[in-house]
Coordinates of C-alpha atoms in Angstrom, one line a residue:
M248 CA -17.6 -12.4 -7.3
S249 CA -15.4 -11.1 -10.2
L250 CA -12.3 -9.2 -9.6
N251 CA -13.7 -6.0 -10.9
R252 CA -16.6 -6.2 -8.5
Q253 CA -14.5 -6.7 -5.4
H254 CA -15.0 -4.1 -2.7
P255 CA -11.6 -2.3 -2.0
F256 CA -12.1 -2.6 1.8
W257 CA -14.6 -5.4 2.5
G258 CA -13.7 -7.7 -0.4
S259 CA -11.8 -10.9 0.0
L260 CA -8.9 -9.4 -2.0
S261 CA -8.6 -6.3 0.2
P262 CA -5.6 -5.8 2.5
L263 CA -7.6 -7.0 5.6
G264 CA -10.0 -9.4 3.8
G265 CA -7.3 -11.4 2.0
L266 CA -4.3 -10.1 3.8
T267 CA -2.9 -8.7 0.5
G268 CA -0.1 -6.3 1.4
A269 CA 0.0 -7.5 5.1
S270 CA 3.8 -8.0 5.1
L271 CA 4.4 -4.5 3.7
L272 CA 1.9 -3.1 6.3
I273 CA 3.7 -4.8 9.2
M274 CA 7.2 -3.6 8.1
A275 CA 6.2 -0.1 7.2
S276 CA 4.1 0.6 10.3
A277 CA 6.9 0.3 12.8
R278 CA 7.3 4.1 12.5
L279 CA 4.8 6.7 11.4
S280 CA 7.5 8.4 9.4
W281 CA 8.1 5.1 7.5
A282 CA 4.4 4.7 6.9
I283 CA 4.1 8.2 5.4
V284 CA 6.9 7.6 3.0
V285 CA 5.7 4.2 1.9
S286 CA 2.1 5.4 1.6
G287 CA 3.3 8.2 -0.8
C288 CA 5.2 5.6 -2.8
L289 CA 2.1 3.3 -3.0
L290 CA 0.0 6.1 -4.5
W291 CA 2.8 7.3 -6.8
V292 CA 3.7 3.8 -8.2
Y293 CA 0.1 2.5 -8.5
G294 CA -1.2 5.6 -10.1
L295 CA 1.6 6.3 -12.5
S296 CA 2.1 2.7 -13.4
A297 CA -1.6 2.3 -14.2
L298 CA -1.5 5.5 -16.2
T299 CA 1.5 4.3 -18.2
V300 CA -0.1 1.0 -19.0
I301 CA -3.3 2.8 -20.1
S302 CA -1.3 5.2 -22.3
L303 CA 0.7 2.5 -24.0
T304 CA -2.4 0.3 -24.7
S305 CA -4.3 3.4 -26.0
F306 CA -1.6 4.2 -28.5
F307 CA -0.3 0.8 -29.5
G308 CA -2.9 -1.7 -28.5
M309 CA -2.5 -4.9 -26.6
K310 CA 0.4 -6.0 -28.8
V311 CA 2.7 -3.9 -26.5
F312 CA 1.9 -6.4 -23.6
P313 CA 2.1 -9.9 -25.0
K314 CA 0.6 -12.7 -22.9
N315 CA 4.0 -14.3 -22.4
G316 CA 6.1 -12.0 -20.1
R317 CA 3.3 -9.5 -19.5
K318 CA 3.9 -9.4 -15.8
A319 CA 7.6 -8.9 -16.3
L320 CA 6.9 -5.7 -18.3
Y321 CA 4.5 -4.5 -15.5
V322 CA 7.3 -5.1 -13.0
C323 CA 9.7 -3.0 -15.2
I324 CA 7.2 -0.1 -15.5
A325 CA 6.4 -0.1 -11.7
S326 CA 10.1 -0.4 -10.8
F327 CA 10.9 2.6 -13.0
W328 CA 8.4 4.8 -11.1
S329 CA 9.5 3.4 -7.8
T330 CA 13.1 4.2 -8.6
L331 CA 12.2 7.8 -9.6
Y332 CA 10.3 8.2 -6.3
I333 CA 13.3 7.0 -4.4
L334 CA 15.6 9.3 -6.3
L335 CA 13.4 12.4 -5.6
F336 CA 13.0 11.5 -2.0
W337 CA 16.7 10.9 -1.7
L338 CA 17.4 14.4 -2.9
L339 CA 15.1 15.8 -0.3
C340 CA 16.2 13.6 2.7
P341 CA 18.9 11.0 2.1
L342 CA 18.8 9.4 5.5
A343 CA 15.0 9.1 5.5
A344 CA 15.2 7.4 2.1
L345 CA 17.8 5.0 3.4
E346 CA 15.6 3.9 6.3
V347 CA 12.8 2.8 4.0
F348 CA 14.9 1.8 0.9
M349 CA 14.0 -1.9 1.0
L350 CA 10.4 -1.2 1.7
L351 CA 10.1 1.1 -1.3
L352 CA 11.7 -1.6 -3.5
L353 CA 8.9 -3.9 -2.5
V354 CA 6.1 -1.6 -3.7
P355 CA 6.4 -2.5 -7.5
L356 CA 6.1 -6.2 -6.6
F357 CA 2.9 -5.5 -4.6
F358 CA 1.5 -3.6 -7.6
T359 CA 2.3 -6.4 -10.0
G360 CA 0.8 -9.0 -7.6
S361 CA -2.4 -7.1 -7.1
N362 CA -5.6 -8.1 -8.8
I363 CA -5.7 -5.0 -11.0
I364 CA -3.1 -6.7 -13.2
E365 CA -5.5 -9.6 -13.8
H366 CA -8.3 -7.2 -14.3
L367 CA -6.5 -5.2 -17.0
S368 CA -5.3 -8.4 -18.7
S369 CA -8.9 -9.7 -19.0
M370 CA -10.1 -6.3 -20.3
M371 CA -7.2 -6.2 -22.8
D372 CA -8.0 -9.7 -24.1
K373 CA -11.6 -8.6 -24.7
Y374 CA -10.6 -5.3 -26.4
H375 CA -12.9 -3.6 -24.0
Y376 CA -12.0 -1.5 -20.9
D377 CA -12.6 1.8 -19.3
N378 CA -9.4 3.8 -18.8
F379 CA -10.9 5.9 -15.9
E380 CA -12.2 2.8 -14.2
Y381 CA -8.9 1.0 -14.3
L382 CA -7.0 4.1 -13.1
S383 CA -9.4 4.7 -10.2
E384 CA -9.3 1.0 -9.2
A385 CA -5.5 1.2 -9.0
L386 CA -5.6 4.4 -6.9
V387 CA -8.3 3.1 -4.6
Q388 CA -6.3 -0.1 -3.9
A389 CA -3.2 2.0 -3.1
A390 CA -5.2 4.4 -1.0
V391 CA -6.8 1.6 1.1
L392 CA -3.4 -0.1 1.8
A393 CA -1.8 3.3 2.5
A394 CA -4.6 4.4 4.9
L395 CA -4.4 1.1 6.8
T396 CA -0.6 1.4 7.1
L397 CA -0.9 4.9 8.5
V398 CA -3.6 4.0 11.0
F399 CA -1.7 0.9 12.1
S400 CA 1.5 2.9 12.6
I401 CA -0.4 5.6 14.6
I402 CA -1.5 2.8 17.0
R403 CA 1.7 0.8 17.0
E404 CA 4.4 3.4 17.3
P405 CA 3.3 5.0 20.6
L406 CA 2.9 1.6 22.2
F407 CA 6.7 1.1 22.0
Y408 CA 8.4 4.4 21.3
C409 CA 6.0 6.7 23.2
S410 CA 6.1 9.1 20.2
W411 CA 5.0 9.9 16.7
T412 CA 7.5 10.8 14.0
L413 CA 7.6 12.4 10.6
P414 CA 10.2 12.0 7.8
G415 CA 12.8 14.8 7.7
T416 CA 16.0 16.4 9.1
Y417 CA 19.6 15.0 9.0
K418 CA 18.5 12.2 11.4
G419 CA 16.0 10.8 9.0
M420 CA 12.9 11.6 11.1
I421 CA 11.4 14.3 13.3
T422 CA 9.7 13.5 16.6
V423 CA 6.6 15.6 16.6
I424 CA 4.9 14.2 19.7
S425 CA 6.7 12.6 22.7
F426 CA 4.6 11.3 25.5
K427 CA 5.8 11.9 29.0
E428 CA 7.4 9.1 30.8
G429 CA 4.9 7.3 33.0
S430 CA 1.8 8.6 31.0
F431 CA 2.1 5.7 28.6
F432 CA 3.4 2.2 29.0
P433 CA 5.6 1.2 26.1
I434 CA 4.9 -2.4 25.1
E435 CA 8.1 -3.6 23.5
I436 CA 6.6 -6.7 22.0
F437 CA 4.8 -4.5 19.4
S438 CA 8.1 -3.2 18.0
A439 CA 8.9 -6.7 16.5
S440 CA 7.1 -8.3 13.7
A441 CA 5.7 -11.0 16.0
G442 CA 4.1 -8.4 18.2
A443 CA 2.8 -6.5 15.1
L444 CA 1.2 -9.8 13.9
I445 CA -0.6 -10.1 17.3
L446 CA -1.9 -6.5 17.0
L447 CA -2.8 -7.1 13.4
G448 CA -4.7 -10.3 14.3
Y449 CA -6.7 -8.3 16.9
I450 CA -7.6 -5.7 14.3
I451 CA -8.5 -8.3 11.8
C452 CA -10.9 -10.0 14.3
L453 CA -12.6 -6.6 14.8
Y454 CA -12.7 -6.2 11.0
Q455 CA -14.3 -9.7 10.5
F456 CA -16.8 -9.0 13.3
A457 CA -17.8 -5.7 11.7
K458 CA -18.0 -7.2 8.3
S459 CA -20.3 -10.1 9.5
Y460 CA -22.4 -7.6 11.5
I461 CA -22.9 -5.3 8.5
S462 CA -23.6 -8.2 6.1
A463 CA -26.2 -9.7 8.5
H464 CA -28.0 -6.4 9.1
G465 CA -27.7 -5.5 5.4
D466 CA -29.6 -8.7 4.4
N467 CA -32.3 -7.8 6.9

């Protein structure tokens, strides 16, 4: 199956199918407030970086992105938009930006390492590509990873902190829901990366089972 035909959720290059973005998912899902900020950065960086590449190639052609060093230019473009996102968020909530500073710096690298780069490169070499298709592919990939990060954090945070948080205030986050003591058993293992991997492994098992079930019944 070619890269441009990969399903954004069920495909082998999806965040759960090929574990692309799994490390960012685990780190950002410790808190719902972190997941929200990182999810916004994913959509911002993927969308605007793809739009920038499309605009430059439309005006100047493929000579703007030579084969040698092409990925380095993609990293620069994605890093610019990521830096702008960090600056804007810093002005709104400095402490919340500090909490996820390192995670936001990783987003451009995930964009550059995604399969949409290879897809664009192949289309550029053939002098044939659909701008809307490329932009939508970048946004869909970002949306899938962002949605998985949010869902995973919604499950993971109450298991340890007995709460859900949102970014904001001078403390960096707002506790919007706090479960009563005794109504929920905090499982401390899920706060660490090892515990998150166990939880992610369980979710991936369910994902693989659902994928196999749908494929088997789809063939019938």
